[in-house]
CSV table of C-alpha atoms in Angstrom, one decimal:
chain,number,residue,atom,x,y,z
A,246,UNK,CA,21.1,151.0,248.9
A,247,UNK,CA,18.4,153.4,249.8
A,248,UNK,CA,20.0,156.9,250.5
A,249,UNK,CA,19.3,158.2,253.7
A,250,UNK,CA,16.4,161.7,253.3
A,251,UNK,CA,18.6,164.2,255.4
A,252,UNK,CA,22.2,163.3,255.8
A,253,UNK,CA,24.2,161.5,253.6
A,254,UNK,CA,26.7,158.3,252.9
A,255,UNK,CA,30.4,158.3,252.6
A,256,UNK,CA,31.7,155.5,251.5
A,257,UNK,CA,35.9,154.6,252.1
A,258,UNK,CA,36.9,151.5,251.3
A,259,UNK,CA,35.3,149.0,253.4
A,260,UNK,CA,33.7,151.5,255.8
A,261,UNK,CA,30.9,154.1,255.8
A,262,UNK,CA,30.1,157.2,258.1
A,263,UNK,CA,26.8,159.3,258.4
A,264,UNK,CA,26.9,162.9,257.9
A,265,UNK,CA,23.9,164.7,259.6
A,266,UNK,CA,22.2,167.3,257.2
A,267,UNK,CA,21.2,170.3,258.6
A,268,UNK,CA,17.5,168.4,259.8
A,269,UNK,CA,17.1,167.3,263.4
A,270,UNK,CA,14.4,164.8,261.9
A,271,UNK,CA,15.0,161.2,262.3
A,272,UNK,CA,16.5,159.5,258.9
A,273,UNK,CA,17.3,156.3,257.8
A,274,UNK,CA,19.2,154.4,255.3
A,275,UNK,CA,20.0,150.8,254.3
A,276,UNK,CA,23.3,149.5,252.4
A,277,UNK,CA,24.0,146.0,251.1
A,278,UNK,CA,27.2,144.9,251.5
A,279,UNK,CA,28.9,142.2,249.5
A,280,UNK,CA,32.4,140.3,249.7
A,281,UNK,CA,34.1,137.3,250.9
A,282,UNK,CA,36.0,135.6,253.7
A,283,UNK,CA,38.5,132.6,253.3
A,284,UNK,CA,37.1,132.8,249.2
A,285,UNK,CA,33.4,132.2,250.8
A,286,UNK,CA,31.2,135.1,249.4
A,287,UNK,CA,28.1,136.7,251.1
A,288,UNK,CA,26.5,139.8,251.6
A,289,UNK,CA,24.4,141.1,254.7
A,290,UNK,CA,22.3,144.1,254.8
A,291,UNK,CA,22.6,147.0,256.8
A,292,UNK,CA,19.9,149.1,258.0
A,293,UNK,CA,20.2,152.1,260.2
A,294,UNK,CA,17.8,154.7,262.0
A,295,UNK,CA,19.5,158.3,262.8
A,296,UNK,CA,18.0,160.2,265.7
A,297,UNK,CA,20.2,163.3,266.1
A,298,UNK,CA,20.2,164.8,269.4
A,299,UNK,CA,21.7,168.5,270.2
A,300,UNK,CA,23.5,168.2,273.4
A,301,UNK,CA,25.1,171.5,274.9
A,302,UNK,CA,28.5,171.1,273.0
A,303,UNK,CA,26.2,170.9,269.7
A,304,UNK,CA,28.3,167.7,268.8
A,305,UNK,CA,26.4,165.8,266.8
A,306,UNK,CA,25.8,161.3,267.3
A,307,UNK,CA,24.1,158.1,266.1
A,308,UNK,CA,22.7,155.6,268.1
A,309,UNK,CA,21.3,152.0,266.1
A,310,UNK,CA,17.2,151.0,266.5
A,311,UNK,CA,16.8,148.7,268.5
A,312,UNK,CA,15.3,145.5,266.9
């Protein structure tokens, strides 16, 4: 896992949420994520570039890179 430069991780169980730092500068971050279906394991890897965006109700949003 490479921890994103601004913001940071929260991991719950199996999910995970960005929280933007008080930057406006793009960040990134990847997680690997491991576990099984139907007793088949395998693990995928997540990678994820932030671009935060002040709109005029301040709020705050992600958006994936397009690949």
């Amino acid at each position: 896992m490479n921890q994103p430069k601004f913001g940071r991780i929260a991991i719950n169980g199996p999910s995970f949420r960005y929280i933007a730092g008080s930057s406006n500068e793009p960040d990134s971050f990847r997680l690997l994520v491991k576990g099984s279906a139907l007793r088949v394991p395998g693990e995928t890897t997540i990678e994820a570039t932030v671009q935060i965006s002040e709109s005029p109700s301040r709020t705050r949003r992600w958006e994936p890179a397009a690949r």
